[in-house]
Coordinates of C-alpha atoms in Angstrom, one line a residue:
X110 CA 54.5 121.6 152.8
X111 CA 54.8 124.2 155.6
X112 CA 56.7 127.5 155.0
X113 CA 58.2 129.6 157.3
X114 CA 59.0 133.3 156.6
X115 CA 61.4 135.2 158.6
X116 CA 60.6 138.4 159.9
X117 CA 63.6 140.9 160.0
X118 CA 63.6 143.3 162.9
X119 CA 63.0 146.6 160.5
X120 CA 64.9 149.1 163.2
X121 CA 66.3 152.3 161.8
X122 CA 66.0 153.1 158.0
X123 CA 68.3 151.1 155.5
X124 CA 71.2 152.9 154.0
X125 CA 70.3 153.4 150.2
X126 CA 72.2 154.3 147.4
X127 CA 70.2 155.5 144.3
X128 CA 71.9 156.2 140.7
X129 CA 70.0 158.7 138.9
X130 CA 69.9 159.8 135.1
X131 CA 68.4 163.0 134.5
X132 CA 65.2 163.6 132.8
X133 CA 66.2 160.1 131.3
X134 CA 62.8 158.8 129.9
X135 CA 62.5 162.6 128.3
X136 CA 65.7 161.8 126.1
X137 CA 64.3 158.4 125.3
X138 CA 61.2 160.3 123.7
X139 CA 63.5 162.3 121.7
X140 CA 63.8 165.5 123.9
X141 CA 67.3 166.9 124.2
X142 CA 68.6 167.7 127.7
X143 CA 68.6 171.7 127.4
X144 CA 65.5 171.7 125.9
X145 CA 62.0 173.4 127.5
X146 CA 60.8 169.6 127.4
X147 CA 58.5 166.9 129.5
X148 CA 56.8 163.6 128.8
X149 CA 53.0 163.5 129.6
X150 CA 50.6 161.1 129.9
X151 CA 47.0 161.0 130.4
X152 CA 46.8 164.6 130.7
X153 CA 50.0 165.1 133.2
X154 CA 53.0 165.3 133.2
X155 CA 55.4 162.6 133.9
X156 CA 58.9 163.8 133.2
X157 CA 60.5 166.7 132.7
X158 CA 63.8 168.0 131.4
X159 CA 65.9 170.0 134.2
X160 CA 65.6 173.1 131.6
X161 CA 61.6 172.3 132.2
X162 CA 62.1 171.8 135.7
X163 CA 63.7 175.3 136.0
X164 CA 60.8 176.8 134.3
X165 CA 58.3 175.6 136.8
X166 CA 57.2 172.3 135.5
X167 CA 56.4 169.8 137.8
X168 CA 55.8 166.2 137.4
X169 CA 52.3 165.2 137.9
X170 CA 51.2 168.7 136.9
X171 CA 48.5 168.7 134.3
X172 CA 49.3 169.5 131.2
X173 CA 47.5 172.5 130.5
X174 CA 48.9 174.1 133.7
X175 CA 52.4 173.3 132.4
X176 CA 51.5 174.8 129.0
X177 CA 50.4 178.0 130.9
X178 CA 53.3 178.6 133.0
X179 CA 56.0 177.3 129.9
X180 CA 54.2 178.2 126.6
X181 CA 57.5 176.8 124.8
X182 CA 57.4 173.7 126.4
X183 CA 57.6 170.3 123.8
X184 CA 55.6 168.0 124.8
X185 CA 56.4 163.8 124.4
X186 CA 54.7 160.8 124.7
X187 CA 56.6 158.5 126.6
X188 CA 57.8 155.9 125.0
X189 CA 58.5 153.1 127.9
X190 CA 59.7 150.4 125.8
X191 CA 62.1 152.1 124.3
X192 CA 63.8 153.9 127.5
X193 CA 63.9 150.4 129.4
X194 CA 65.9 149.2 126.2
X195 CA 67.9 152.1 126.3
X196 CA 68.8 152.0 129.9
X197 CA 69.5 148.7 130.0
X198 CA 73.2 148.8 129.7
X199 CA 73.5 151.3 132.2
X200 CA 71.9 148.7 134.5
X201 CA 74.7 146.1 133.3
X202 CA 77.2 148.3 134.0
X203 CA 76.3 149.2 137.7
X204 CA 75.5 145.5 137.7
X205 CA 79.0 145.2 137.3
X206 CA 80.5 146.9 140.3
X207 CA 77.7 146.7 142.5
X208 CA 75.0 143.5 143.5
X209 CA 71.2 144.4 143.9
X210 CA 70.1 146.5 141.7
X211 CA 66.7 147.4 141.4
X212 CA 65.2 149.5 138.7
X213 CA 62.4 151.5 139.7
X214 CA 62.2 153.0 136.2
X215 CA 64.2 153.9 133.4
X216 CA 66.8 156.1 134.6
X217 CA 66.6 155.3 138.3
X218 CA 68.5 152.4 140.4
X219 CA 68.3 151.9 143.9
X220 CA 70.1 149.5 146.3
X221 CA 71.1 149.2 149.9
X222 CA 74.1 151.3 150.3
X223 CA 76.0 148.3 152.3
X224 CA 77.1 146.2 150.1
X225 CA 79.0 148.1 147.7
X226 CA 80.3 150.3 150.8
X227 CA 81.7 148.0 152.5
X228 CA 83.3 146.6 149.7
X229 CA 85.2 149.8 147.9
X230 CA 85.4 151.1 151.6
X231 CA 82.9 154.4 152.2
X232 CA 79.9 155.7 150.9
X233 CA 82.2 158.0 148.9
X234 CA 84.3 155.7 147.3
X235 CA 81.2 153.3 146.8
X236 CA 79.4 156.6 145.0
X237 CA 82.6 157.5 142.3
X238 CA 82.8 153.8 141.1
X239 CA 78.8 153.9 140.3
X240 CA 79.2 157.2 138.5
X241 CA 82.6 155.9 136.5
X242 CA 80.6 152.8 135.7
X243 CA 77.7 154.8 134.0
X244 CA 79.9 157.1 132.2
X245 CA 82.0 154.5 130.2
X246 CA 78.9 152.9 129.1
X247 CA 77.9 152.8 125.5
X248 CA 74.0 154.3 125.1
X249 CA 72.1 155.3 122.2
X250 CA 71.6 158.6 123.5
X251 CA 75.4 159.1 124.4
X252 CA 77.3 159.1 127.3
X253 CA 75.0 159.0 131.1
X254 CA 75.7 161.1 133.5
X255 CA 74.6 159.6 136.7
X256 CA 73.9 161.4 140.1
X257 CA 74.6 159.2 143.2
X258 CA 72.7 159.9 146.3
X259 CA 72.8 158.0 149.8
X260 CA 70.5 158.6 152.6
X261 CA 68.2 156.9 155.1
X262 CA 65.6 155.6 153.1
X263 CA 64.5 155.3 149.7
X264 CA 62.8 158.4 148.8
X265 CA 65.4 161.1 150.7
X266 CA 68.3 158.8 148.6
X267 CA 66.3 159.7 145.6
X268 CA 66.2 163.2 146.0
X269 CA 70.0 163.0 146.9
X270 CA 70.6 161.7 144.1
X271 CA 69.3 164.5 142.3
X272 CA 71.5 166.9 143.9
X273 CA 74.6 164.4 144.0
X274 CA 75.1 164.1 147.7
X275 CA 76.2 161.8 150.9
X276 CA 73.5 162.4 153.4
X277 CA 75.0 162.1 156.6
X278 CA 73.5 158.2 158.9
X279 CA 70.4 159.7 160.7
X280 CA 70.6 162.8 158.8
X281 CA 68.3 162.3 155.9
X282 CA 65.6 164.4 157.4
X283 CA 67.6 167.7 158.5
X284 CA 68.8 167.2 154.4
X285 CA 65.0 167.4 153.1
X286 CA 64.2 170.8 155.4
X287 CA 65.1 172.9 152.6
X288 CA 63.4 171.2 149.7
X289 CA 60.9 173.2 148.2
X290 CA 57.2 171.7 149.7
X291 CA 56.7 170.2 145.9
X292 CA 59.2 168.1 146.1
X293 CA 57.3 165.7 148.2
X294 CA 54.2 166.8 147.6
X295 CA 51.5 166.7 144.8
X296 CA 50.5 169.7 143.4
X297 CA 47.4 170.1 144.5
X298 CA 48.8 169.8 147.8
X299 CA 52.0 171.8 147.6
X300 CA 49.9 174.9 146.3
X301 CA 47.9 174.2 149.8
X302 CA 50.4 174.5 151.9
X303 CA 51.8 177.3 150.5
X304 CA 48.5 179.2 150.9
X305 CA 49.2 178.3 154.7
X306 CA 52.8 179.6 154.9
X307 CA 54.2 176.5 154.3
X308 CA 56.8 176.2 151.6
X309 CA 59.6 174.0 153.2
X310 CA 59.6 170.4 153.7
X311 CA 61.0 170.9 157.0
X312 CA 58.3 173.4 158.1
X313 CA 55.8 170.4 156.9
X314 CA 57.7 168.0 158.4
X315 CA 57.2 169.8 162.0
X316 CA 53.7 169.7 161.9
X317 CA 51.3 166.9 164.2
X318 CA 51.1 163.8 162.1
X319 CA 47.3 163.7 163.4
X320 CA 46.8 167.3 162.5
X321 CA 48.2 166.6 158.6
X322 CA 46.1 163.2 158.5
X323 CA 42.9 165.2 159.7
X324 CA 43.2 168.3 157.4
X325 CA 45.0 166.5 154.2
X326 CA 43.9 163.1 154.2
X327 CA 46.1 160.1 153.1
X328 CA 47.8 162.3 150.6
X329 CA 49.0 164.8 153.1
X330 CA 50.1 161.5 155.6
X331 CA 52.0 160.2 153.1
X332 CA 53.9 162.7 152.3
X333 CA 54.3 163.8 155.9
X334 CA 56.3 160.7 156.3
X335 CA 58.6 161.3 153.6
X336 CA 59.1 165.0 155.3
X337 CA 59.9 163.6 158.4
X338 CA 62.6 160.9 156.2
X339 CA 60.3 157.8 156.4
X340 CA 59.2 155.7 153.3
X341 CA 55.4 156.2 152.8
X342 CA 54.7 153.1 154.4
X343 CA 56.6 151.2 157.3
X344 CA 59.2 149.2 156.2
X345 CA 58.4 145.6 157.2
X346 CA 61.4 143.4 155.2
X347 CA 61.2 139.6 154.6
X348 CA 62.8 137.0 153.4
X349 CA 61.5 135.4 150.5
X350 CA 62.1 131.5 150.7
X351 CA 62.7 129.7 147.6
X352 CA 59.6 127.5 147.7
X353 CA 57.7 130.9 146.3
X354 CA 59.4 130.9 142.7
X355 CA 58.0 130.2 140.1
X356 CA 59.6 128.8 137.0
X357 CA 58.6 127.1 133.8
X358 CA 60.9 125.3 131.7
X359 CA 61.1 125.5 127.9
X360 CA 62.2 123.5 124.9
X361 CA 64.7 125.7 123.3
X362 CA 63.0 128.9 122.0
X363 CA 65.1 131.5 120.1
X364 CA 62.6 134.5 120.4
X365 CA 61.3 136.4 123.5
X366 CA 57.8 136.1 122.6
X367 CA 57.2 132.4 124.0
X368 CA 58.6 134.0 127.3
X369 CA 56.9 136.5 127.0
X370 CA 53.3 134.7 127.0
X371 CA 54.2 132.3 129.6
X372 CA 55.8 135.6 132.0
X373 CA 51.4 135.6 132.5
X374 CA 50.8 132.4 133.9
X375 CA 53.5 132.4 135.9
X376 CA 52.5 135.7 137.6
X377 CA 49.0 134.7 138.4
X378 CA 50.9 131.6 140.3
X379 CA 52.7 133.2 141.9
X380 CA 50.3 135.8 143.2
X381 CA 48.3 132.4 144.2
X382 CA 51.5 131.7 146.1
X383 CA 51.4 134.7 148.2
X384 CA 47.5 135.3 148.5
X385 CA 47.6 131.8 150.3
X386 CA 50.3 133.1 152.7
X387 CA 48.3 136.7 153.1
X388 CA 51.5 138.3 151.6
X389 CA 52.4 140.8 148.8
X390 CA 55.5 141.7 147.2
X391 CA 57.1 144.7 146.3
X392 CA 59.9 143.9 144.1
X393 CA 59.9 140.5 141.5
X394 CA 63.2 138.8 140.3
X395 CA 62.8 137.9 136.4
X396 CA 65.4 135.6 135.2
X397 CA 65.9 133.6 132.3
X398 CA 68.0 131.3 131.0
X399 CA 69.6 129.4 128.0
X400 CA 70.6 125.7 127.1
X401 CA 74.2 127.0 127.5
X402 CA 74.0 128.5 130.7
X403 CA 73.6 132.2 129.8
X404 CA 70.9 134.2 130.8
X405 CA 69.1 137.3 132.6
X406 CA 68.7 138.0 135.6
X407 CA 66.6 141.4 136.7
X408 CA 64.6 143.2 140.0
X409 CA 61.9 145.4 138.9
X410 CA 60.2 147.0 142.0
X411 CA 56.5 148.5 141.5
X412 CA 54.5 150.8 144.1
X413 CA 51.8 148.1 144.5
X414 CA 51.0 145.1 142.7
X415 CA 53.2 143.9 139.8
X416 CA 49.7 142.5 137.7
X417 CA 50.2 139.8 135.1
X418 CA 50.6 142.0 132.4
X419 CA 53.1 144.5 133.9
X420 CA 55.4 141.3 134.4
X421 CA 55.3 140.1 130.4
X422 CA 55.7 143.6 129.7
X423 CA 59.1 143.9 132.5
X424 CA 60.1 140.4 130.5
X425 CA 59.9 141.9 127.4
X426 CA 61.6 145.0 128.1
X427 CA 64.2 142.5 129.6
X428 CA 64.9 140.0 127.2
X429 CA 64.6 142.3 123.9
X430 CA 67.8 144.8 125.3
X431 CA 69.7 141.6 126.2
X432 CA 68.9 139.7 122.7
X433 CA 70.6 143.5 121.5
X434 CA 73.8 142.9 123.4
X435 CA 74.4 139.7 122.6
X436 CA 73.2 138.7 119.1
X437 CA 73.4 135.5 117.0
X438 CA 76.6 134.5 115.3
X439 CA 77.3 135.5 111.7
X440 CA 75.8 132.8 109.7
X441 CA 73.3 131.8 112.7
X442 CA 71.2 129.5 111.6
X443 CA 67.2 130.5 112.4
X444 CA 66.7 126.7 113.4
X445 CA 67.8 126.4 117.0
X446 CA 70.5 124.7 117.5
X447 CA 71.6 122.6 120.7
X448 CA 72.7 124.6 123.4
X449 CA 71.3 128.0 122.4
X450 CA 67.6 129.8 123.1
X451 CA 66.0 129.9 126.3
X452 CA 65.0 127.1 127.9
X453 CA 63.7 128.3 131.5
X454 CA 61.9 131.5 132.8
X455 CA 61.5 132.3 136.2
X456 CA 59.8 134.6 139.1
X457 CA 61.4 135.4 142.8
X458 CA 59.5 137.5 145.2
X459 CA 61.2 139.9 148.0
X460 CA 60.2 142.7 149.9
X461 CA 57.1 141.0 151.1
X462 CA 54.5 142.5 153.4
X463 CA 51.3 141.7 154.8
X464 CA 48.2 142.0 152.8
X465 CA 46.6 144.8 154.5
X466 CA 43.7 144.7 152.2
X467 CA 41.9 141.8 149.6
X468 CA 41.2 142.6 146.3
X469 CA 37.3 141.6 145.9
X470 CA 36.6 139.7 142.6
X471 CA 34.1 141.5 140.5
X472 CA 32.4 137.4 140.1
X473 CA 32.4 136.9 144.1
X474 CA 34.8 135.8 146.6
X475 CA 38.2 137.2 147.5
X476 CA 40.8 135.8 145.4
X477 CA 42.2 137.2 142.1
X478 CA 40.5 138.9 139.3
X479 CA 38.9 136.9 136.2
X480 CA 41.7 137.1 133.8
X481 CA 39.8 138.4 131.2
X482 CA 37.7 141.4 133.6
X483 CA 41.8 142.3 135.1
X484 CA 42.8 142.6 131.4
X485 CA 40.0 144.5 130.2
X486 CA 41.0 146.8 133.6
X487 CA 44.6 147.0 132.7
X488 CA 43.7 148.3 129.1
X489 CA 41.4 150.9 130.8
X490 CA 44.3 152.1 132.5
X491 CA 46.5 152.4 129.1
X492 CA 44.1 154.3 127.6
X493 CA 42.8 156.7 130.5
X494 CA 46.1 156.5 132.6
X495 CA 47.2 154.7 135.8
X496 CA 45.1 156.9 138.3
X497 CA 41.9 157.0 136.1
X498 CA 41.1 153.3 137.1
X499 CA 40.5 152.7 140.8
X500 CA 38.5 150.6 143.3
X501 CA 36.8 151.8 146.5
X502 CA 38.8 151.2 149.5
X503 CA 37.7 152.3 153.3
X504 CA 39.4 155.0 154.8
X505 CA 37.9 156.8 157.6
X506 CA 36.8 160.9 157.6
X507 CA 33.5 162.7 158.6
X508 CA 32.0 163.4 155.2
X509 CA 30.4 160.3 153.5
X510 CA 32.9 160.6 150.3
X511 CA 36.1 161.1 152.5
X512 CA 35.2 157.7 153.9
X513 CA 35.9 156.1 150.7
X514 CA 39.5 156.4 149.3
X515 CA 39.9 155.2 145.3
X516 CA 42.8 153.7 145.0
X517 CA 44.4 152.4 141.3
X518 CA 43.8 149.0 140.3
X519 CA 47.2 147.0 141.0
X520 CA 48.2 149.4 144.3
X521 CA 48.4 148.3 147.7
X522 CA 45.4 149.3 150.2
X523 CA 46.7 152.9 151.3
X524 CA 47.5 153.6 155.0
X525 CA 44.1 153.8 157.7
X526 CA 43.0 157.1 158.7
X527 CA 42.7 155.6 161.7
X528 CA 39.4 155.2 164.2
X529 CA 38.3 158.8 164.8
X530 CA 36.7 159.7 166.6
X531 CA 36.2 162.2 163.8
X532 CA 33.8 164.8 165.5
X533 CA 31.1 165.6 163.1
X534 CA 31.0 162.3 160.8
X535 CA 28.0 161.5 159.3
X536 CA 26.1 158.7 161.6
X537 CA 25.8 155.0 161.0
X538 CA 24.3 153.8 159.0
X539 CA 26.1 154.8 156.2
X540 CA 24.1 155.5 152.9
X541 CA 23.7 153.1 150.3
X542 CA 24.5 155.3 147.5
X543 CA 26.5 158.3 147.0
X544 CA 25.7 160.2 143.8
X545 CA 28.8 161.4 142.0
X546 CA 28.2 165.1 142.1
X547 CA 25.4 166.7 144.5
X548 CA 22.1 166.6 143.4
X549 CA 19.9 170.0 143.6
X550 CA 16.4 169.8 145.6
X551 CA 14.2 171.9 147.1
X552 CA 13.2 171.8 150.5
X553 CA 10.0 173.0 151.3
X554 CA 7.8 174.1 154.8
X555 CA 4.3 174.4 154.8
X556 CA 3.9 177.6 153.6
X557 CA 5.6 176.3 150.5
X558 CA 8.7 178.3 151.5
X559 CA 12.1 176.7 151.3
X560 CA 13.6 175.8 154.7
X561 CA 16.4 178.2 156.0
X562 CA 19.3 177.1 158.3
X563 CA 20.6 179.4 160.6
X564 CA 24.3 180.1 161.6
X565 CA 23.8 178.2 164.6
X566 CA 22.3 175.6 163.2
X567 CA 18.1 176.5 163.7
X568 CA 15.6 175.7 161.8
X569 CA 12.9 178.0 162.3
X570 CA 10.1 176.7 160.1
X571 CA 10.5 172.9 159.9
X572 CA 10.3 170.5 156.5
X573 CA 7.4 169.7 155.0
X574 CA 8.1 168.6 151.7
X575 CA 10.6 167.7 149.3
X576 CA 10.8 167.8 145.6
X577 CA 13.9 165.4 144.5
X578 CA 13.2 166.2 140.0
X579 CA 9.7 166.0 139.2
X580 CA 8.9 164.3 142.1
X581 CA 7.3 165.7 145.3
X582 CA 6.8 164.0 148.8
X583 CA 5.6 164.7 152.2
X584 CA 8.7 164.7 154.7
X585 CA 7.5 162.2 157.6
X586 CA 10.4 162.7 159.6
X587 CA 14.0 164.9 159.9
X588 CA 16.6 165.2 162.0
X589 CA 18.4 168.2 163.8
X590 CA 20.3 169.7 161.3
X591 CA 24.2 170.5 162.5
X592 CA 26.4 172.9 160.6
X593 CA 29.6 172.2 159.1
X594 CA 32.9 174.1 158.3
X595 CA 34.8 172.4 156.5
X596 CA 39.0 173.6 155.5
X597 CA 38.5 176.9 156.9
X598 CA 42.2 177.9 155.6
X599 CA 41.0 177.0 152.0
X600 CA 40.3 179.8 150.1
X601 CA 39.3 177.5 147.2
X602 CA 38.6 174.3 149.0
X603 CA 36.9 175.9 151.4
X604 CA 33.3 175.4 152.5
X605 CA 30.4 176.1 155.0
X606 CA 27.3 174.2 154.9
X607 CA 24.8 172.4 157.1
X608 CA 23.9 169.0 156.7
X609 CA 20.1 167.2 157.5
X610 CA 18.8 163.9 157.6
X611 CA 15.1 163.4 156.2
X612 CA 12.4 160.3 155.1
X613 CA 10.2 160.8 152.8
X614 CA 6.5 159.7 152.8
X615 CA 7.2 157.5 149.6
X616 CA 9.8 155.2 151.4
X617 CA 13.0 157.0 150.6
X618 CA 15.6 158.8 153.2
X619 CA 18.0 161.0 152.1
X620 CA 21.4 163.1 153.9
X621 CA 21.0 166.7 152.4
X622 CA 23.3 169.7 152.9
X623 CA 22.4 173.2 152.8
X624 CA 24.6 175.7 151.4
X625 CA 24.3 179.4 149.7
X626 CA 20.7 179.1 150.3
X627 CA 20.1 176.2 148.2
X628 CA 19.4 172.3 148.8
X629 CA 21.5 169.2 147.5
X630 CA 21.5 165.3 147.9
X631 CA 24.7 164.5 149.4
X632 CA 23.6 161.0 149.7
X633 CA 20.6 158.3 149.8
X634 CA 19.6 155.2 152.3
X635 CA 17.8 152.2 151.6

């Protein structure tokens, strides 16, 4: 059977409405909301409390920093399952007056602004009945106070939300000017700009998208198009057609765990599903039923790939705060009786784009991870963190390690650098191996002298051996060296080096760099 997907015309930026709890996943640790509180994880931070915030703390900053600049700052672990359970009838109750919702994570919903605005008629209107809805709701940590935001685009109706506020149609990026650089920005990258003058978003966003992509990388891009009020990646919509669910079908079942073992298998189908179509997704519909037609239905939306395990865990978190609202009868019997415990689980893609990139398998060929190497990645990343895990992924740059971008196991391929022509990039071929820090050496002439590198890039007395450990070979051949300055504005990332190509009399050839008048390996050929 042939299906056909239909490609919306993306245009302009959506209208977006986001809802957004404060320092929500914070409270869910145990915090309280005037507290000098964050969450971390893996050594940063990942939520902070707006008396944190205040102080300084950033999310994403490492801990240890955050420690530094607020030395009364509680720390938390986050506790995920619980703040999904937690926030769960918040999402009911915005379910209720509005259709679409999609939880990017506890605390935050988003979902095209048109819907509900059309139907309680304006963007204002629409924005009061989403922030009465949250404040009548029943929570375990008390009554939710919401912020509404509504932009162009996802991540300027985010940071509307955050300060409560209507962004004007086609205004969303005269609204982020006068954000503070870090709101878009990492840290390390924020406290770069600022060494260049640049503290506003707008004063970022004005910038040469070429210049930011050659001097910051995919980092800087990235958040260049958020500046300029642009998701991070082009929007390319489609509509998901209904031959790309997936659903299994149960004999009764009274407990979540069933569902939440088969949530796997029906994941790596449907990843099947749209690897054979060259597609990905960026938001999954879980829904499940029972024998008398209740049920719950949910959109989770993930930055990159939603792996088999992130889905079970986004059933679980599902299914357990729904089992809360709506427990057995008094007198229940634990045998299931006719009509009641789930009977069907199932998976909806939307927001599909084109695979831009293949994840390899670690066995050979292109299609999905082994099970059992993906899991053994996925608790790598629960122990390390998210980041900590990542796979090599082609970029484009003039050094040999800027050509190479790591990206997290389970994210999409990040945007190309583009073609170059990247004046100064190291020749092809490329090396075959790239050592993880530079490796010292000593560069000798025949005098037994090591080699200098002028300012202009001369080499008075040329190479006659090198000495790579405890072993020495006679250089047979060597290129012109060429210097290289490299961030010039930098004060810490800064550098000044030249770089030389050499072969050795015992077969190898190496790239080396000279710098402060010593010799490293940058990389190695075969």
């Amino acid at each position: 059977m042939n299906t056909t997907i239909d490609i919306d015309d993306p245009g302009s930026p959506a209208r977006v409405l986001a809802a957004w709890a404060p320092a929500f996943t914070v409270l869910a640790a145990g915090a309280a909301l005037d507290e000098l509180a964050a969450t971390v994880a893996a050594g940063r931070v990942t939520a902070v409390t707006p008396a944190a915030a205040r102080a300084g703390v950033r999310v994403g900053m490492r801990a240890r920093d955050a420690h530094r600049i607020c030395p009364q700052l509680a720390a938390y672990r986050a506790d995920s399952e619980r703040a999904a359970r937690v926030f769960e009838p918040v999402v009911c109750a915005l379910e209720e007056v509005a259709a679409g919702v999609e939880v990017v994570r506890p605390g935050l919903c988003v979902l095209l602004a048109a819907g509900p605005v059309g139907y309680y008629g304006g963007e204002e209107q629409a924005a009061g009945v989403i922030r009465d809805a949250a404040a009548v709701v029943e929570c375990e940590l008390g009554p939710v106070a919401v912020g509404v935001g509504v932009a162009d685009g996802m991540a300027a109706a985010v940071l509307a939300a955050r300060t409560d506020t209507l962004v004007p149609p086609g205004g969303s990026r005269r609204f982020l000017a006068e954000f503070d650089i870090a709101a878009l920005a990492d840290a390390q990258l924020a406290q770069q700009l600022r060494r260049l003058g640049i503290r506003r978003v707008g004063q970022f966003a004005a910038l040469p998208a070429s210049s930011v992509a050659t001097r910051f990388g995919l980092v800087g891009l990235r958040a260049h198009r958020l500046a300029r009020g642009l998701d991070a990646r082009d929007p390319a919509p489609r509509r998901a057609p209904r031959e790309l669910s997936v659903v299994r079908e149960f004999e009764p079942v009274p407990t979540v765990e069933p569902l939440v073992f088969a949530a796997r298998g029906l994941a790596e189908q449907l990843h099947e599903k749209l690897a054979g179509l060259g597609l990905v997704c960026d938001r999954v519909e879980i829904e499940a039923l029972t024998g008398d037609g209740r049920g719950s239905a949910r959109w989770w939306r993930h930055e990159g790939r939603l792996s088999a395990r992130a889905v079970a865990e986004r059933v679980r978190w599902q299914l357990e705060a729904w089992a809360q609202r709506n427990p057995p009868p008094a007198g229940h019997d634990p045998h299931v009786e006719s009509g009641e415990g789930f009977v069907s689980l199932s998976l909806r893609p939307d927001g599909l784009r084109i695979a831009t990139g293949t994840q390899i398998d670690l066995l050979g060929g292109v299609a999905q991870l082994p099970e059992t190497a993906e899991a053994a990645i996925e608790r790598l990343q629960d122990l390390l963190g998210h980041t900590r895990v990542a796979r090599p992924v082609l970029s484009g740059g003039r050094g040999v390690g800027e050509q190479i971008a790591l990206v997290p196991f389970g994210d999409l391929d990040p945007e190309s650098r583009g073609t170059g022509p990247w004046p100064g990039r190291v020749p092809e071929p490329a090396p075959a191996m790239i050592p993880g820090r530079s490796t010292p050496v000593r560069l000798l002439d025949a005098a037994g002298n090591t080699v200098v590198v002028t300012a202009r890039g001369e080499m008075p007395d040329p190479p006659a051996v090198l000495e790579v450990g405890a072993v020495c070979a006679d250089v047979t051949g060597y290129s012109q060296p060429w210097p290289v300055h490299e961030r010039p504005w930098d004060e810490d990332g800064g550098r000044r080096y030249a770089r030389l190509q050499v072969t050795t009399a015992d077969g190898h050839a190496y790239l080396l760099a000279a710098e402060a008048g010593s010799w490293y390996v940058l990389a190695g050929y075969q």
